[in-house]
């Protein structure tokens, strides 16, 4: 399973460009418009895990919204995910550009409706997540135990959008 993004599609040319600084994470990725790349969804990954509890740390450069939204909107979750750590700054930047996460408020509401509390590093409200930019957000399900990790998260800035 990939743990780092190693390429992105150039918005102007439509060709895939590799990130030279990330080559240590993967073999050389040579992809062009003739190459098909199979992808999987979070639901696909969850269906392969036999345990009933899963912890997620996700960092996919602003596409977390697309990856997590299907799970968050399900009324009956297939797995219990007590903690979801998300690099959030990219999501919020994508939100301001209306590209990768155009349904940002629906995405946020999905967390809260699913019983998650946001920490960045302190408990953070829905309103603050729409007003300030955070580097990381640690989502803790209301039924999950508190963890010391919450104290280590750092607020990236308090600059309004």
mmCIF file with all atom_site columns, C-alpha atoms in Angstrom:
data_model
loop_
_atom_site.group_PDB
_atom_site.id
_atom_site.type_symbol
_atom_site.label_atom_id
_atom_site.label_alt_id
_atom_site.label_comp_id
_atom_site.label_asym_id
_atom_site.label_entity_id
_atom_site.label_seq_id
_atom_site.pdbx_PDB_ins_code
_atom_site.Cartn_x
_atom_site.Cartn_y
_atom_site.Cartn_z
_atom_site.occupancy
_atom_site.B_iso_or_equiv
_atom_site.pdbx_formal_charge
_atom_site.auth_seq_id
_atom_site.auth_comp_id
_atom_site.auth_asym_id
_atom_site.auth_atom_id
_atom_site.pdbx_PDB_model_num
ATOM 1   C CA . UNK A 1 1   ? 0.000   0.000  0.000   1.00 0.00 ? 1   UNK A CA 1
ATOM 2   C CA . UNK A 1 2   ? 1.385   3.428  -0.881  1.00 0.00 ? 2   UNK A CA 1
ATOM 3   C CA . UNK A 1 3   ? 2.171   5.715  2.014   1.00 0.00 ? 3   UNK A CA 1
ATOM 4   C CA . UNK A 1 4   ? 3.257   8.813  0.107   1.00 0.00 ? 4   UNK A CA 1
ATOM 5   C CA . UNK A 1 5   ? 2.084   10.571 -3.032  1.00 0.00 ? 5   UNK A CA 1
ATOM 6   C CA . UNK A 1 6   ? 4.786   10.242 -5.660  1.00 0.00 ? 6   UNK A CA 1
ATOM 7   C CA . UNK A 1 7   ? 3.118   11.958 -8.598  1.00 0.00 ? 7   UNK A CA 1
ATOM 8   C CA . UNK A 1 8   ? 0.349   14.330 -9.539  1.00 0.00 ? 8   UNK A CA 1
ATOM 9   C CA . UNK A 1 9   ? -1.435  15.150 -12.743 1.00 0.00 ? 9   UNK A CA 1
ATOM 10  C CA . UNK A 1 10  ? -0.441  18.503 -14.214 1.00 0.00 ? 10  UNK A CA 1
ATOM 11  C CA . UNK A 1 11  ? -3.647  20.532 -14.539 1.00 0.00 ? 11  UNK A CA 1
ATOM 12  C CA . UNK A 1 12  ? -2.504  22.236 -17.751 1.00 0.00 ? 12  UNK A CA 1
ATOM 13  C CA . UNK A 1 13  ? -0.997  19.343 -19.727 1.00 0.00 ? 13  UNK A CA 1
ATOM 14  C CA . UNK A 1 14  ? -2.920  16.433 -18.219 1.00 0.00 ? 14  UNK A CA 1
ATOM 15  C CA . UNK A 1 15  ? 0.333   14.473 -17.881 1.00 0.00 ? 15  UNK A CA 1
ATOM 16  C CA . UNK A 1 16  ? 1.545   12.897 -14.667 1.00 0.00 ? 16  UNK A CA 1
ATOM 17  C CA . UNK A 1 17  ? 4.599   14.516 -13.071 1.00 0.00 ? 17  UNK A CA 1
ATOM 18  C CA . UNK A 1 18  ? 6.638   12.780 -10.392 1.00 0.00 ? 18  UNK A CA 1
ATOM 19  C CA . UNK A 1 19  ? 7.830   14.597 -7.284  1.00 0.00 ? 19  UNK A CA 1
ATOM 20  C CA . UNK A 1 20  ? 11.635  14.175 -7.322  1.00 0.00 ? 20  UNK A CA 1
ATOM 21  C CA . UNK A 1 21  ? 11.857  14.838 -3.583  1.00 0.00 ? 21  UNK A CA 1
ATOM 22  C CA . UNK A 1 22  ? 9.571   11.868 -2.914  1.00 0.00 ? 22  UNK A CA 1
ATOM 23  C CA . UNK A 1 23  ? 11.383  9.249  -4.974  1.00 0.00 ? 23  UNK A CA 1
ATOM 24  C CA . UNK A 1 24  ? 12.724  7.610  -1.824  1.00 0.00 ? 24  UNK A CA 1
ATOM 25  C CA . UNK A 1 25  ? 9.169   6.454  -1.092  1.00 0.00 ? 25  UNK A CA 1
ATOM 26  C CA . UNK A 1 26  ? 8.546   4.566  -4.281  1.00 0.00 ? 26  UNK A CA 1
ATOM 27  C CA . UNK A 1 27  ? 10.115  3.149  -7.379  1.00 0.00 ? 27  UNK A CA 1
ATOM 28  C CA . UNK A 1 28  ? 10.178  5.511  -10.326 1.00 0.00 ? 28  UNK A CA 1
ATOM 29  C CA . UNK A 1 29  ? 6.621   6.143  -11.424 1.00 0.00 ? 29  UNK A CA 1
ATOM 30  C CA . UNK A 1 30  ? 6.305   6.558  -15.175 1.00 0.00 ? 30  UNK A CA 1
ATOM 31  C CA . UNK A 1 31  ? 2.708   7.369  -15.984 1.00 0.00 ? 31  UNK A CA 1
ATOM 32  C CA . UNK A 1 32  ? 1.255   9.145  -18.974 1.00 0.00 ? 32  UNK A CA 1
ATOM 33  C CA . UNK A 1 33  ? -2.197  9.453  -20.516 1.00 0.00 ? 33  UNK A CA 1
ATOM 34  C CA . UNK A 1 34  ? -1.934  5.946  -22.035 1.00 0.00 ? 34  UNK A CA 1
ATOM 35  C CA . UNK A 1 35  ? -1.297  4.308  -18.678 1.00 0.00 ? 35  UNK A CA 1
ATOM 36  C CA . UNK A 1 36  ? -4.192  3.199  -16.568 1.00 0.00 ? 36  UNK A CA 1
ATOM 37  C CA . UNK A 1 37  ? -3.754  3.402  -12.826 1.00 0.00 ? 37  UNK A CA 1
ATOM 38  C CA . UNK A 1 38  ? -6.041  1.379  -10.606 1.00 0.00 ? 38  UNK A CA 1
ATOM 39  C CA . UNK A 1 39  ? -7.132  3.141  -7.481  1.00 0.00 ? 39  UNK A CA 1
ATOM 40  C CA . UNK A 1 40  ? -8.942  1.978  -4.391  1.00 0.00 ? 40  UNK A CA 1
ATOM 41  C CA . UNK A 1 41  ? -11.305 3.762  -2.086  1.00 0.00 ? 41  UNK A CA 1
ATOM 42  C CA . UNK A 1 42  ? -11.195 3.829  1.676   1.00 0.00 ? 42  UNK A CA 1
ATOM 43  C CA . UNK A 1 43  ? -14.203 1.515  1.637   1.00 0.00 ? 43  UNK A CA 1
ATOM 44  C CA . UNK A 1 44  ? -12.210 -0.951 -0.514  1.00 0.00 ? 44  UNK A CA 1
ATOM 45  C CA . UNK A 1 45  ? -9.350  -0.873 1.991   1.00 0.00 ? 45  UNK A CA 1
ATOM 46  C CA . UNK A 1 46  ? -11.682 -1.252 4.985   1.00 0.00 ? 46  UNK A CA 1
ATOM 47  C CA . UNK A 1 47  ? -13.345 -4.264 3.366   1.00 0.00 ? 47  UNK A CA 1
ATOM 48  C CA . UNK A 1 48  ? -9.995  -6.098 3.355   1.00 0.00 ? 48  UNK A CA 1
ATOM 49  C CA . UNK A 1 49  ? -9.366  -5.553 7.078   1.00 0.00 ? 49  UNK A CA 1
ATOM 50  C CA . UNK A 1 50  ? -10.757 -8.239 9.340   1.00 0.00 ? 50  UNK A CA 1
ATOM 51  C CA . UNK A 1 51  ? -10.497 -6.284 12.607  1.00 0.00 ? 51  UNK A CA 1
ATOM 52  C CA . UNK A 1 52  ? -13.565 -4.324 13.647  1.00 0.00 ? 52  UNK A CA 1
ATOM 53  C CA . UNK A 1 53  ? -11.532 -1.309 14.852  1.00 0.00 ? 53  UNK A CA 1
ATOM 54  C CA . UNK A 1 54  ? -9.237  0.693  12.576  1.00 0.00 ? 54  UNK A CA 1
ATOM 55  C CA . UNK A 1 55  ? -7.111  3.801  13.225  1.00 0.00 ? 55  UNK A CA 1
ATOM 56  C CA . UNK A 1 56  ? -6.384  6.076  10.271  1.00 0.00 ? 56  UNK A CA 1
ATOM 57  C CA . UNK A 1 57  ? -3.563  8.540  9.607   1.00 0.00 ? 57  UNK A CA 1
ATOM 58  C CA . UNK A 1 58  ? -4.168  10.083 6.221   1.00 0.00 ? 58  UNK A CA 1
ATOM 59  C CA . UNK A 1 59  ? -2.068  12.542 4.231   1.00 0.00 ? 59  UNK A CA 1
ATOM 60  C CA . UNK A 1 60  ? -2.934  12.658 0.546   1.00 0.00 ? 60  UNK A CA 1
ATOM 61  C CA . UNK A 1 61  ? -2.303  16.306 -0.270  1.00 0.00 ? 61  UNK A CA 1
ATOM 62  C CA . UNK A 1 62  ? -5.816  17.730 -0.078  1.00 0.00 ? 62  UNK A CA 1
ATOM 63  C CA . UNK A 1 63  ? -7.703  14.683 -1.325  1.00 0.00 ? 63  UNK A CA 1
ATOM 64  C CA . UNK A 1 64  ? -8.586  13.526 2.198   1.00 0.00 ? 64  UNK A CA 1
ATOM 65  C CA . UNK A 1 65  ? -12.011 15.008 1.618   1.00 0.00 ? 65  UNK A CA 1
ATOM 66  C CA . UNK A 1 66  ? -12.673 12.681 -1.299  1.00 0.00 ? 66  UNK A CA 1
ATOM 67  C CA . UNK A 1 67  ? -11.181 9.675  0.478   1.00 0.00 ? 67  UNK A CA 1
ATOM 68  C CA . UNK A 1 68  ? -13.099 10.049 3.750   1.00 0.00 ? 68  UNK A CA 1
ATOM 69  C CA . UNK A 1 69  ? -16.420 11.507 2.639   1.00 0.00 ? 69  UNK A CA 1
ATOM 70  C CA . UNK A 1 70  ? -18.077 8.213  1.623   1.00 0.00 ? 70  UNK A CA 1
ATOM 71  C CA . UNK A 1 71  ? -17.293 6.671  5.026   1.00 0.00 ? 71  UNK A CA 1
ATOM 72  C CA . UNK A 1 72  ? -18.426 9.757  6.949   1.00 0.00 ? 72  UNK A CA 1
ATOM 73  C CA . UNK A 1 73  ? -21.764 9.926  5.152   1.00 0.00 ? 73  UNK A CA 1
ATOM 74  C CA . UNK A 1 74  ? -22.674 6.281  5.834   1.00 0.00 ? 74  UNK A CA 1
ATOM 75  C CA . UNK A 1 75  ? -25.351 5.974  8.515   1.00 0.00 ? 75  UNK A CA 1
ATOM 76  C CA . UNK A 1 76  ? -24.040 2.518  9.539   1.00 0.00 ? 76  UNK A CA 1
ATOM 77  C CA . UNK A 1 77  ? -20.247 2.381  9.541   1.00 0.00 ? 77  UNK A CA 1
ATOM 78  C CA . UNK A 1 78  ? -18.642 -0.944 8.510   1.00 0.00 ? 78  UNK A CA 1
ATOM 79  C CA . UNK A 1 79  ? -15.709 -0.398 10.917  1.00 0.00 ? 79  UNK A CA 1
ATOM 80  C CA . UNK A 1 80  ? -15.233 1.514  14.143  1.00 0.00 ? 80  UNK A CA 1
ATOM 81  C CA . UNK A 1 81  ? -12.595 4.191  13.554  1.00 0.00 ? 81  UNK A CA 1
ATOM 82  C CA . UNK A 1 82  ? -11.935 5.833  16.937  1.00 0.00 ? 82  UNK A CA 1
ATOM 83  C CA . UNK A 1 83  ? -9.157  8.143  15.680  1.00 0.00 ? 83  UNK A CA 1
ATOM 84  C CA . UNK A 1 84  ? -8.509  9.798  12.342  1.00 0.00 ? 84  UNK A CA 1
ATOM 85  C CA . UNK A 1 85  ? -5.428  11.990 12.026  1.00 0.00 ? 85  UNK A CA 1
ATOM 86  C CA . UNK A 1 86  ? -5.608  14.282 9.012   1.00 0.00 ? 86  UNK A CA 1
ATOM 87  C CA . UNK A 1 87  ? -3.100  16.754 7.609   1.00 0.00 ? 87  UNK A CA 1
ATOM 88  C CA . UNK A 1 88  ? -5.681  19.484 7.325   1.00 0.00 ? 88  UNK A CA 1
ATOM 89  C CA . UNK A 1 89  ? -3.922  22.502 5.887   1.00 0.00 ? 89  UNK A CA 1
ATOM 90  C CA . UNK A 1 90  ? -4.138  21.147 2.325   1.00 0.00 ? 90  UNK A CA 1
ATOM 91  C CA . UNK A 1 91  ? -7.838  20.454 2.662   1.00 0.00 ? 91  UNK A CA 1
ATOM 92  C CA . UNK A 1 92  ? -8.483  23.990 3.804   1.00 0.00 ? 92  UNK A CA 1
ATOM 93  C CA . UNK A 1 93  ? -6.360  25.421 0.999   1.00 0.00 ? 93  UNK A CA 1
ATOM 94  C CA . UNK A 1 94  ? -8.257  23.261 -1.490  1.00 0.00 ? 94  UNK A CA 1
ATOM 95  C CA . UNK A 1 95  ? -11.486 24.553 0.038   1.00 0.00 ? 95  UNK A CA 1
ATOM 96  C CA . UNK A 1 96  ? -10.478 28.132 -0.623  1.00 0.00 ? 96  UNK A CA 1
ATOM 97  C CA . UNK A 1 97  ? -9.723  27.234 -4.259  1.00 0.00 ? 97  UNK A CA 1
ATOM 98  C CA . UNK A 1 98  ? -12.930 25.181 -4.593  1.00 0.00 ? 98  UNK A CA 1
ATOM 99  C CA . UNK A 1 99  ? -11.058 22.376 -6.314  1.00 0.00 ? 99  UNK A CA 1
ATOM 100 C CA . UNK A 1 100 ? -10.254 19.237 -4.360  1.00 0.00 ? 100 UNK A CA 1
ATOM 101 C CA . UNK A 1 101 ? -12.850 19.631 -1.609  1.00 0.00 ? 101 UNK A CA 1
ATOM 102 C CA . UNK A 1 102 ? -15.703 21.742 -2.958  1.00 0.00 ? 102 UNK A CA 1
ATOM 103 C CA . UNK A 1 103 ? -18.091 20.309 -0.342  1.00 0.00 ? 103 UNK A CA 1
ATOM 104 C CA . UNK A 1 104 ? -15.841 21.331 2.577   1.00 0.00 ? 104 UNK A CA 1
ATOM 105 C CA . UNK A 1 105 ? -18.683 22.196 4.962   1.00 0.00 ? 105 UNK A CA 1
ATOM 106 C CA . UNK A 1 106 ? -20.472 18.909 4.193   1.00 0.00 ? 106 UNK A CA 1
ATOM 107 C CA . UNK A 1 107 ? -17.163 17.105 4.801   1.00 0.00 ? 107 UNK A CA 1
ATOM 108 C CA . UNK A 1 108 ? -16.779 18.802 8.201   1.00 0.00 ? 108 UNK A CA 1
ATOM 109 C CA . UNK A 1 109 ? -20.387 18.150 9.126   1.00 0.00 ? 109 UNK A CA 1
ATOM 110 C CA . UNK A 1 110 ? -19.879 14.469 8.266   1.00 0.00 ? 110 UNK A CA 1
ATOM 111 C CA . UNK A 1 111 ? -17.276 14.203 11.042  1.00 0.00 ? 111 UNK A CA 1
ATOM 112 C CA . UNK A 1 112 ? -19.495 15.899 13.610  1.00 0.00 ? 112 UNK A CA 1
ATOM 113 C CA . UNK A 1 113 ? -22.620 13.967 12.551  1.00 0.00 ? 113 UNK A CA 1
ATOM 114 C CA . UNK A 1 114 ? -20.608 10.726 12.838  1.00 0.00 ? 114 UNK A CA 1
ATOM 115 C CA . UNK A 1 115 ? -19.739 11.499 16.456  1.00 0.00 ? 115 UNK A CA 1
ATOM 116 C CA . UNK A 1 116 ? -16.209 12.872 16.032  1.00 0.00 ? 116 UNK A CA 1
ATOM 117 C CA . UNK A 1 117 ? -14.650 15.726 17.987  1.00 0.00 ? 117 UNK A CA 1
ATOM 118 C CA . UNK A 1 118 ? -11.926 17.848 16.366  1.00 0.00 ? 118 UNK A CA 1
ATOM 119 C CA . UNK A 1 119 ? -8.643  18.638 18.162  1.00 0.00 ? 119 UNK A CA 1
ATOM 120 C CA . UNK A 1 120 ? -6.012  21.015 16.778  1.00 0.00 ? 120 UNK A CA 1
ATOM 121 C CA . UNK A 1 121 ? -4.455  20.781 19.448  1.00 0.00 ? 121 UNK A CA 1
ATOM 122 C CA . UNK A 1 122 ? -7.350  21.755 21.725  1.00 0.00 ? 122 UNK A CA 1
ATOM 123 C CA . UNK A 1 123 ? -10.967 20.856 21.121  1.00 0.00 ? 123 UNK A CA 1
ATOM 124 C CA . UNK A 1 124 ? -11.922 22.800 18.006  1.00 0.00 ? 124 UNK A CA 1
ATOM 125 C CA . UNK A 1 125 ? -15.375 23.804 16.846  1.00 0.00 ? 125 UNK A CA 1
ATOM 126 C CA . UNK A 1 126 ? -16.982 23.538 13.439  1.00 0.00 ? 126 UNK A CA 1
ATOM 127 C CA . UNK A 1 127 ? -16.944 27.336 13.256  1.00 0.00 ? 127 UNK A CA 1
ATOM 128 C CA . UNK A 1 128 ? -13.198 27.509 13.949  1.00 0.00 ? 128 UNK A CA 1
ATOM 129 C CA . UNK A 1 129 ? -12.531 24.912 11.247  1.00 0.00 ? 129 UNK A CA 1
ATOM 130 C CA . UNK A 1 130 ? -14.296 27.185 8.761   1.00 0.00 ? 130 UNK A CA 1
ATOM 131 C CA . UNK A 1 131 ? -12.523 30.302 10.033  1.00 0.00 ? 131 UNK A CA 1
ATOM 132 C CA . UNK A 1 132 ? -8.883  29.358 10.800  1.00 0.00 ? 132 UNK A CA 1
ATOM 133 C CA . UNK A 1 133 ? -6.199  27.320 9.048   1.00 0.00 ? 133 UNK A CA 1
ATOM 134 C CA . UNK A 1 134 ? -4.890  24.287 10.936  1.00 0.00 ? 134 UNK A CA 1
ATOM 135 C CA . UNK A 1 135 ? -1.882  22.167 10.046  1.00 0.00 ? 135 UNK A CA 1
ATOM 136 C CA . UNK A 1 136 ? -3.290  18.947 11.535  1.00 0.00 ? 136 UNK A CA 1
ATOM 137 C CA . UNK A 1 137 ? -6.645  17.920 12.921  1.00 0.00 ? 137 UNK A CA 1
ATOM 138 C CA . UNK A 1 138 ? -6.992  14.861 15.106  1.00 0.00 ? 138 UNK A CA 1
ATOM 139 C CA . UNK A 1 139 ? -10.555 13.548 15.015  1.00 0.00 ? 139 UNK A CA 1
ATOM 140 C CA . UNK A 1 140 ? -11.530 11.527 18.090  1.00 0.00 ? 140 UNK A CA 1
ATOM 141 C CA . UNK A 1 141 ? -14.784 9.624  18.195  1.00 0.00 ? 141 UNK A CA 1
ATOM 142 C CA . UNK A 1 142 ? -16.843 10.563 21.253  1.00 0.00 ? 142 UNK A CA 1
ATOM 143 C CA . UNK A 1 143 ? -16.682 6.939  22.464  1.00 0.00 ? 143 UNK A CA 1
ATOM 144 C CA . UNK A 1 144 ? -12.870 6.709  22.141  1.00 0.00 ? 144 UNK A CA 1
ATOM 145 C CA . UNK A 1 145 ? -10.388 7.103  24.996  1.00 0.00 ? 145 UNK A CA 1
ATOM 146 C CA . UNK A 1 146 ? -8.386  10.325 25.366  1.00 0.00 ? 146 UNK A CA 1
ATOM 147 C CA . UNK A 1 147 ? -4.797  10.055 24.165  1.00 0.00 ? 147 UNK A CA 1
ATOM 148 C CA . UNK A 1 148 ? -1.670  12.073 25.084  1.00 0.00 ? 148 UNK A CA 1
ATOM 149 C CA . UNK A 1 149 ? -1.015  12.681 21.384  1.00 0.00 ? 149 UNK A CA 1
ATOM 150 C CA . UNK A 1 150 ? -3.590  15.468 21.444  1.00 0.00 ? 150 UNK A CA 1
ATOM 151 C CA . UNK A 1 151 ? -1.192  17.626 23.465  1.00 0.00 ? 151 UNK A CA 1
ATOM 152 C CA . UNK A 1 152 ? 1.475   17.388 20.720  1.00 0.00 ? 152 UNK A CA 1
ATOM 153 C CA . UNK A 1 153 ? -0.562  18.780 17.843  1.00 0.00 ? 153 UNK A CA 1
ATOM 154 C CA . UNK A 1 154 ? 0.403   22.275 16.815  1.00 0.00 ? 154 UNK A CA 1
ATOM 155 C CA . UNK A 1 155 ? -1.808  25.048 15.546  1.00 0.00 ? 155 UNK A CA 1
ATOM 156 C CA . UNK A 1 156 ? -0.406  26.159 12.210  1.00 0.00 ? 156 UNK A CA 1
ATOM 157 C CA . UNK A 1 157 ? -1.804  29.684 12.299  1.00 0.00 ? 157 UNK A CA 1
ATOM 158 C CA . UNK A 1 158 ? -4.738  31.762 13.365  1.00 0.00 ? 158 UNK A CA 1
ATOM 159 C CA . UNK A 1 159 ? -5.082  33.602 10.095  1.00 0.00 ? 159 UNK A CA 1
ATOM 160 C CA . UNK A 1 160 ? -8.648  33.775 8.812   1.00 0.00 ? 160 UNK A CA 1
ATOM 161 C CA . UNK A 1 161 ? -9.339  32.349 5.341   1.00 0.00 ? 161 UNK A CA 1
#
